[in-house]
Amino acid sequence: MGKTRVIISGGGTGGHIFPAISIANAIRNLRPDSEILFVGAENRMEMQRVPEAGYDIEGLPVAGFVRSSILKNVPVFVKLLRSQMRARRIIRKFSPDVAVGVGGYASGPTLRMAGRMGIPTLIQEQNSFAGVTNKLLAQRADRICVAYEGMEKFFPADKIMMTGNPVRQNLTGNALSRDEAVGAMGLNPEKRVILVIGGSLGARSLNESIMSQLDAIRAAEDVQIYWQTGKLYIDEMKQRLAAESEPVPNLFPTDFVTRMDCAYSAADLVISRAGAGSISELCLLGKPVILVPSPNVAEDHQTKNAMALVDKDAAIHIADADAGKSLIPEAIKLVRDKERLGVLGKNALSLALPDSAEIIAMEVLKLADNHN
């Protein structure tokens, strides 16, 4: 048997890219001589992040559909046809034994072509509410890896496998204690720590929730907030803070958290959007969290992700529309309640599915071996 050749396709956001890289790393660990090629969307963040992780990537000229206008989708259809032809050429040249789709624009044309060309396919659905692309791909897929119960309503039940979502490998090997992590981040170990993360680009409503409650934050002298504004908002937020008549000494804005392992270890409470990747990380680490789902996602799937935890008393949910008024007061009250934090953290940990990347990688290799 020759080297196992694997195509992994998808991306667009960190929520798709980090799991994809984790699966690739797990395949390499299990079978070091495997050849892995990524297929992403041109001009999206995977074209930078994947090579940084040590893997080759090819780009497709694919774009997302514009829901508000049929006419604006004419160039999108043209790009989709070009992407399918390019995917066919990539597959023919690379000759994979298996193709994996993790969601995102590029996975549609790549896995559709792979299926047509007789190559086994595996899709990984990260959310509790399946996306349109994966629902279409599922009919031909050989295996569907999911992270939530009840996915038979979207996919053929005999193809589903409960694996959980792979997370960034550097999060789980962390040995930092809370006090070490707090010190490394320049915070005070005597004060409670709230970590606010709105994704790498940031979340306007989370940022505005903080800006509208500066008096409450100042008054909570026993609490400190480490605040990831996102790179789109950092300059504006710093300017607005500088224009305040009084400083806010217990608020620490940053554009991007490079050491998420450190930030999670330091945090007594996390405020986060409800993307599938973030939720998987928080459960694996047993972190108490307030989830504020983004309203700007397809089929409102982040609210469905959040409610899967809330129903098991493993998270607190605050709607985006209510965040300005109630998020910070609720967070300050909760971070002082050690007993409640303990219950939330323990329940989150009970929902964690560790070793997801390895379990998915084994399925990928099984499909590849059967193809050979």
PDB file of C-alpha atoms in Angstrom, residues 71-253:
ATOM      1  CA  LEU A  71     -29.248  39.094  -9.420  1.00  0.00           C
ATOM      2  CA  LYS A  72     -26.162  39.538  -7.267  1.00  0.00           C
ATOM      3  CA  ASN A  73     -25.784  35.748  -7.269  1.00  0.00           C
ATOM      4  CA  VAL A  74     -25.038  35.531 -11.022  1.00  0.00           C
ATOM      5  CA  PRO A  75     -21.271  36.067 -10.489  1.00  0.00           C
ATOM      6  CA  VAL A  76     -21.453  33.701  -7.489  1.00  0.00           C
ATOM      7  CA  PHE A  77     -22.796  30.913  -9.744  1.00  0.00           C
ATOM      8  CA  VAL A  78     -20.027  31.587 -12.281  1.00  0.00           C
ATOM      9  CA  LYS A  79     -17.436  31.310  -9.482  1.00  0.00           C
ATOM     10  CA  LEU A  80     -19.062  28.099  -8.284  1.00  0.00           C
ATOM     11  CA  LEU A  81     -18.792  26.500 -11.748  1.00  0.00           C
ATOM     12  CA  ARG A  82     -15.158  27.626 -12.040  1.00  0.00           C
ATOM     13  CA  SER A  83     -14.504  26.234  -8.551  1.00  0.00           C
ATOM     14  CA  GLN A  84     -15.964  22.855  -9.462  1.00  0.00           C
ATOM     15  CA  MET A  85     -13.768  22.630 -12.574  1.00  0.00           C
ATOM     16  CA  ARG A  86     -10.715  23.665 -10.554  1.00  0.00           C
ATOM     17  CA  ALA A  87     -11.595  21.151  -7.795  1.00  0.00           C
ATOM     18  CA  ARG A  88     -11.806  18.412 -10.450  1.00  0.00           C
ATOM     19  CA  ARG A  89      -8.307  19.297 -11.719  1.00  0.00           C
ATOM     20  CA  ILE A  90      -6.882  19.368  -8.170  1.00  0.00           C
ATOM     21  CA  ILE A  91      -8.438  15.979  -7.342  1.00  0.00           C
ATOM     22  CA  ARG A  92      -7.261  14.415 -10.601  1.00  0.00           C
ATOM     23  CA  LYS A  93      -3.695  15.658 -10.051  1.00  0.00           C
ATOM     24  CA  PHE A  94      -3.440  14.837  -6.317  1.00  0.00           C
ATOM     25  CA  SER A  95      -5.397  11.550  -6.580  1.00  0.00           C
ATOM     26  CA  PRO A  96      -6.639  11.387  -2.966  1.00  0.00           C
ATOM     27  CA  ASP A  97      -7.810   8.222  -1.206  1.00  0.00           C
ATOM     28  CA  VAL A  98     -10.362  10.231   0.801  1.00  0.00           C
ATOM     29  CA  ALA A  99     -11.767  13.780   0.962  1.00  0.00           C
ATOM     30  CA  VAL A 100     -12.798  15.536   4.185  1.00  0.00           C
ATOM     31  CA  GLY A 101     -15.110  18.577   4.380  1.00  0.00           C
ATOM     32  CA  VAL A 102     -15.162  20.774   7.497  1.00  0.00           C
ATOM     33  CA  GLY A 103     -17.640  23.413   6.295  1.00  0.00           C
ATOM     34  CA  GLY A 104     -17.047  26.769   4.621  1.00  0.00           C
ATOM     35  CA  TYR A 105     -17.285  27.850   0.991  1.00  0.00           C
ATOM     36  CA  ALA A 106     -14.653  25.551  -0.523  1.00  0.00           C
ATOM     37  CA  SER A 107     -15.951  22.283   0.927  1.00  0.00           C
ATOM     38  CA  GLY A 108     -19.058  22.247  -1.317  1.00  0.00           C
ATOM     39  CA  PRO A 109     -17.443  22.072  -4.761  1.00  0.00           C
ATOM     40  CA  THR A 110     -14.505  19.958  -3.519  1.00  0.00           C
ATOM     41  CA  LEU A 111     -16.561  17.222  -1.862  1.00  0.00           C
ATOM     42  CA  ARG A 112     -19.205  17.227  -4.587  1.00  0.00           C
ATOM     43  CA  MET A 113     -16.493  16.572  -7.181  1.00  0.00           C
ATOM     44  CA  ALA A 114     -14.733  13.982  -5.025  1.00  0.00           C
ATOM     45  CA  GLY A 115     -18.006  12.077  -4.589  1.00  0.00           C
ATOM     46  CA  ARG A 116     -18.697  12.160  -8.327  1.00  0.00           C
ATOM     47  CA  MET A 117     -15.195  10.837  -9.002  1.00  0.00           C
ATOM     48  CA  GLY A 118     -15.720   7.841  -6.719  1.00  0.00           C
ATOM     49  CA  ILE A 119     -13.587   9.060  -3.812  1.00  0.00           C
ATOM     50  CA  PRO A 120     -14.920   8.337  -0.300  1.00  0.00           C
ATOM     51  CA  THR A 121     -15.969  11.485   1.575  1.00  0.00           C
ATOM     52  CA  LEU A 122     -16.348  12.405   5.240  1.00  0.00           C
ATOM     53  CA  ILE A 123     -18.039  15.576   6.435  1.00  0.00           C
ATOM     54  CA  GLN A 124     -17.669  17.138   9.837  1.00  0.00           C
ATOM     55  CA  GLU A 125     -20.701  19.162  10.973  1.00  0.00           C
ATOM     56  CA  GLN A 126     -19.700  21.383  13.891  1.00  0.00           C
ATOM     57  CA  ASN A 127     -23.047  22.979  14.736  1.00  0.00           C
ATOM     58  CA  SER A 128     -26.242  21.685  16.318  1.00  0.00           C
ATOM     59  CA  PHE A 129     -28.107  22.976  13.239  1.00  0.00           C
ATOM     60  CA  ALA A 130     -26.693  21.634   9.970  1.00  0.00           C
ATOM     61  CA  GLY A 131     -25.672  24.051   7.212  1.00  0.00           C
ATOM     62  CA  VAL A 132     -27.176  23.911   3.709  1.00  0.00           C
ATOM     63  CA  THR A 133     -23.926  22.720   2.080  1.00  0.00           C
ATOM     64  CA  ASN A 134     -23.476  19.794   4.453  1.00  0.00           C
ATOM     65  CA  LYS A 135     -27.133  18.765   4.109  1.00  0.00           C
ATOM     66  CA  LEU A 136     -26.622  18.529   0.327  1.00  0.00           C
ATOM     67  CA  LEU A 137     -23.272  16.741   0.639  1.00  0.00           C
ATOM     68  CA  ALA A 138     -24.642  14.262   3.190  1.00  0.00           C
ATOM     69  CA  GLN A 139     -26.613  12.290   0.585  1.00  0.00           C
ATOM     70  CA  ARG A 140     -23.380  11.130  -1.023  1.00  0.00           C
ATOM     71  CA  ALA A 141     -21.065  11.211   2.005  1.00  0.00           C
ATOM     72  CA  ASP A 142     -19.758   7.945   3.476  1.00  0.00           C
ATOM     73  CA  ARG A 143     -19.443   9.223   7.041  1.00  0.00           C
ATOM     74  CA  ILE A 144     -20.848  12.261   8.888  1.00  0.00           C
ATOM     75  CA  CYS A 145     -19.093  13.281  12.125  1.00  0.00           C
ATOM     76  CA  VAL A 146     -21.238  15.396  14.469  1.00  0.00           C
ATOM     77  CA  ALA A 147     -20.902  17.144  17.830  1.00  0.00           C
ATOM     78  CA  TYR A 148     -24.531  17.245  18.988  1.00  0.00           C
ATOM     79  CA  GLU A 149     -27.284  14.727  19.621  1.00  0.00           C
ATOM     80  CA  GLY A 150     -30.387  14.598  17.416  1.00  0.00           C
ATOM     81  CA  MET A 151     -28.640  15.213  14.068  1.00  0.00           C
ATOM     82  CA  GLU A 152     -30.749  12.470  12.397  1.00  0.00           C
ATOM     83  CA  LYS A 153     -33.217  15.227  11.527  1.00  0.00           C
ATOM     84  CA  PHE A 154     -30.648  16.576   9.035  1.00  0.00           C
ATOM     85  CA  PHE A 155     -28.633  13.522   7.973  1.00  0.00           C
ATOM     86  CA  PRO A 156     -29.103   9.805   7.195  1.00  0.00           C
ATOM     87  CA  ALA A 157     -28.904   8.132  10.641  1.00  0.00           C
ATOM     88  CA  ASP A 158     -26.733   5.215   9.461  1.00  0.00           C
ATOM     89  CA  LYS A 159     -23.933   7.582   8.365  1.00  0.00           C
ATOM     90  CA  ILE A 160     -23.763   9.632  11.587  1.00  0.00           C
ATOM     91  CA  MET A 161     -20.992   9.257  14.137  1.00  0.00           C
ATOM     92  CA  MET A 162     -20.839  11.260  17.385  1.00  0.00           C
ATOM     93  CA  THR A 163     -17.265  12.562  17.623  1.00  0.00           C
ATOM     94  CA  GLY A 164     -17.445  16.113  19.011  1.00  0.00           C
ATOM     95  CA  ASN A 165     -15.513  19.020  17.532  1.00  0.00           C
ATOM     96  CA  PRO A 166     -11.713  18.983  17.356  1.00  0.00           C
ATOM     97  CA  VAL A 167     -10.122  21.903  19.213  1.00  0.00           C
ATOM     98  CA  ARG A 168      -6.766  23.629  18.973  1.00  0.00           C
ATOM     99  CA  GLN A 169      -4.224  21.137  20.314  1.00  0.00           C
ATOM    100  CA  ASN A 170      -2.281  23.767  22.261  1.00  0.00           C
ATOM    101  CA  LEU A 171      -5.256  24.377  24.580  1.00  0.00           C
ATOM    102  CA  THR A 172      -5.400  20.980  26.218  1.00  0.00           C
ATOM    103  CA  GLY A 173      -1.708  20.428  26.916  1.00  0.00           C
ATOM    104  CA  ASN A 174      -1.545  23.525  29.112  1.00  0.00           C
ATOM    105  CA  ALA A 175      -0.069  23.148  32.585  1.00  0.00           C
ATOM    106  CA  LEU A 176      -0.419  26.760  33.788  1.00  0.00           C
ATOM    107  CA  SER A 177      -2.212  27.301  37.098  1.00  0.00           C
ATOM    108  CA  ARG A 178      -4.739  30.130  37.398  1.00  0.00           C
ATOM    109  CA  ASP A 179      -2.285  32.337  39.322  1.00  0.00           C
ATOM    110  CA  GLU A 180       0.553  31.703  36.845  1.00  0.00           C
ATOM    111  CA  ALA A 181      -1.759  32.543  33.930  1.00  0.00           C
ATOM    112  CA  VAL A 182      -3.099  35.679  35.658  1.00  0.00           C
ATOM    113  CA  GLY A 183       0.478  36.843  36.305  1.00  0.00           C
ATOM    114  CA  ALA A 184       1.548  36.119  32.706  1.00  0.00           C
ATOM    115  CA  MET A 185      -1.310  38.324  31.461  1.00  0.00           C
ATOM    116  CA  GLY A 186      -0.391  41.199  33.786  1.00  0.00           C
ATOM    117  CA  LEU A 187      -3.545  40.848  35.903  1.00  0.00           C
ATOM    118  CA  ASN A 188      -4.083  40.843  39.676  1.00  0.00           C
ATOM    119  CA  PRO A 189      -4.428  37.309  41.162  1.00  0.00           C
ATOM    120  CA  GLU A 190      -6.509  38.723  44.060  1.00  0.00           C
ATOM    121  CA  LYS A 191      -9.308  39.846  41.731  1.00  0.00           C
ATOM    122  CA  ARG A 192     -11.870  37.770  39.826  1.00  0.00           C
ATOM    123  CA  VAL A 193     -11.230  37.596  36.052  1.00  0.00           C
ATOM    124  CA  ILE A 194     -13.847  37.882  33.306  1.00  0.00           C
ATOM    125  CA  LEU A 195     -12.571  37.053  29.795  1.00  0.00           C
ATOM    126  CA  VAL A 196     -14.567  38.569  26.902  1.00  0.00           C
ATOM    127  CA  ILE A 197     -13.958  37.000  23.473  1.00  0.00           C
ATOM    128  CA  GLY A 198     -15.876  38.018  20.354  1.00  0.00           C
ATOM    129  CA  GLY A 199     -13.819  36.173  17.734  1.00  0.00           C
ATOM    130  CA  SER A 200     -10.686  37.358  15.921  1.00  0.00           C
ATOM    131  CA  LEU A 201     -12.529  40.179  14.126  1.00  0.00           C
ATOM    132  CA  GLY A 202     -14.529  41.170  17.206  1.00  0.00           C
ATOM    133  CA  ALA A 203     -18.228  41.562  17.960  1.00  0.00           C
ATOM    134  CA  ARG A 204     -19.734  45.039  17.891  1.00  0.00           C
ATOM    135  CA  SER A 205     -22.557  44.290  20.342  1.00  0.00           C
ATOM    136  CA  LEU A 206     -20.216  42.732  22.946  1.00  0.00           C
ATOM    137  CA  ASN A 207     -17.949  45.779  22.676  1.00  0.00           C
ATOM    138  CA  GLU A 208     -20.882  48.172  23.022  1.00  0.00           C
ATOM    139  CA  SER A 209     -22.145  46.213  26.045  1.00  0.00           C
ATOM    140  CA  ILE A 210     -18.848  46.961  27.785  1.00  0.00           C
ATOM    141  CA  MET A 211     -18.739  50.611  26.696  1.00  0.00           C
ATOM    142  CA  SER A 212     -22.286  51.201  27.966  1.00  0.00           C
ATOM    143  CA  GLN A 213     -21.452  49.798  31.429  1.00  0.00           C
ATOM    144  CA  LEU A 214     -18.138  51.521  32.271  1.00  0.00           C
ATOM    145  CA  ASP A 215     -19.534  52.913  35.544  1.00  0.00           C
ATOM    146  CA  ALA A 216     -20.558  49.429  36.687  1.00  0.00           C
ATOM    147  CA  ILE A 217     -17.118  48.068  35.749  1.00  0.00           C
ATOM    148  CA  ARG A 218     -15.316  50.870  37.635  1.00  0.00           C
ATOM    149  CA  ALA A 219     -17.477  50.215  40.714  1.00  0.00           C
ATOM    150  CA  ALA A 220     -16.661  46.476  40.701  1.00  0.00           C
ATOM    151  CA  GLU A 221     -13.174  46.904  42.143  1.00  0.00           C
ATOM    152  CA  ASP A 222     -12.832  43.182  42.991  1.00  0.00           C
ATOM    153  CA  VAL A 223     -13.316  42.226  39.305  1.00  0.00           C
ATOM    154  CA  GLN A 224     -11.091  42.710  36.236  1.00  0.00           C
ATOM    155  CA  ILE A 225     -12.145  42.278  32.614  1.00  0.00           C
ATOM    156  CA  TYR A 226      -9.741  41.081  29.921  1.00  0.00           C
ATOM    157  CA  TRP A 227     -11.451  42.192  26.730  1.00  0.00           C
ATOM    158  CA  GLN A 228     -10.692  41.009  23.213  1.00  0.00           C
ATOM    159  CA  THR A 229     -12.168  43.798  21.081  1.00  0.00           C
ATOM    160  CA  GLY A 230     -11.123  42.263  17.751  1.00  0.00           C
ATOM    161  CA  LYS A 231      -8.774  43.968  15.319  1.00  0.00           C
ATOM    162  CA  LEU A 232     -11.593  45.860  13.574  1.00  0.00           C
ATOM    163  CA  TYR A 233     -12.522  47.725  16.764  1.00  0.00           C
ATOM    164  CA  ILE A 234      -9.386  48.133  18.895  1.00  0.00           C
ATOM    165  CA  ASP A 235      -8.491  51.693  17.788  1.00  0.00           C
ATOM    166  CA  GLU A 236     -12.040  52.994  18.188  1.00  0.00           C
ATOM    167  CA  MET A 237     -12.465  51.398  21.636  1.00  0.00           C
ATOM    168  CA  LYS A 238      -9.145  52.733  22.919  1.00  0.00           C
ATOM    169  CA  GLN A 239      -9.986  56.239  21.682  1.00  0.00           C
ATOM    170  CA  ARG A 240     -13.366  56.156  23.388  1.00  0.00           C
ATOM    171  CA  LEU A 241     -11.821  54.935  26.639  1.00  0.00           C
ATOM    172  CA  ALA A 242      -9.176  57.686  26.452  1.00  0.00           C
ATOM    173  CA  ALA A 243     -11.948  60.278  26.057  1.00  0.00           C
ATOM    174  CA  GLU A 244     -13.578  59.196  29.334  1.00  0.00           C
ATOM    175  CA  SER A 245     -13.268  61.714  32.194  1.00  0.00           C
ATOM    176  CA  GLU A 246     -12.164  58.912  34.540  1.00  0.00           C
ATOM    177  CA  PRO A 247      -9.965  55.887  33.689  1.00  0.00           C
ATOM    178  CA  VAL A 248     -11.256  52.307  34.019  1.00  0.00           C
ATOM    179  CA  PRO A 249      -8.281  50.620  35.711  1.00  0.00           C
ATOM    180  CA  ASN A 250      -9.855  47.151  35.858  1.00  0.00           C
ATOM    181  CA  LEU A 251     -10.595  46.929  32.091  1.00  0.00           C
ATOM    182  CA  PHE A 252      -7.874  45.537  29.791  1.00  0.00           C
ATOM    183  CA  PRO A 253      -8.630  45.846  26.056  1.00  0.00           C
TER     184      PRO A 253
END
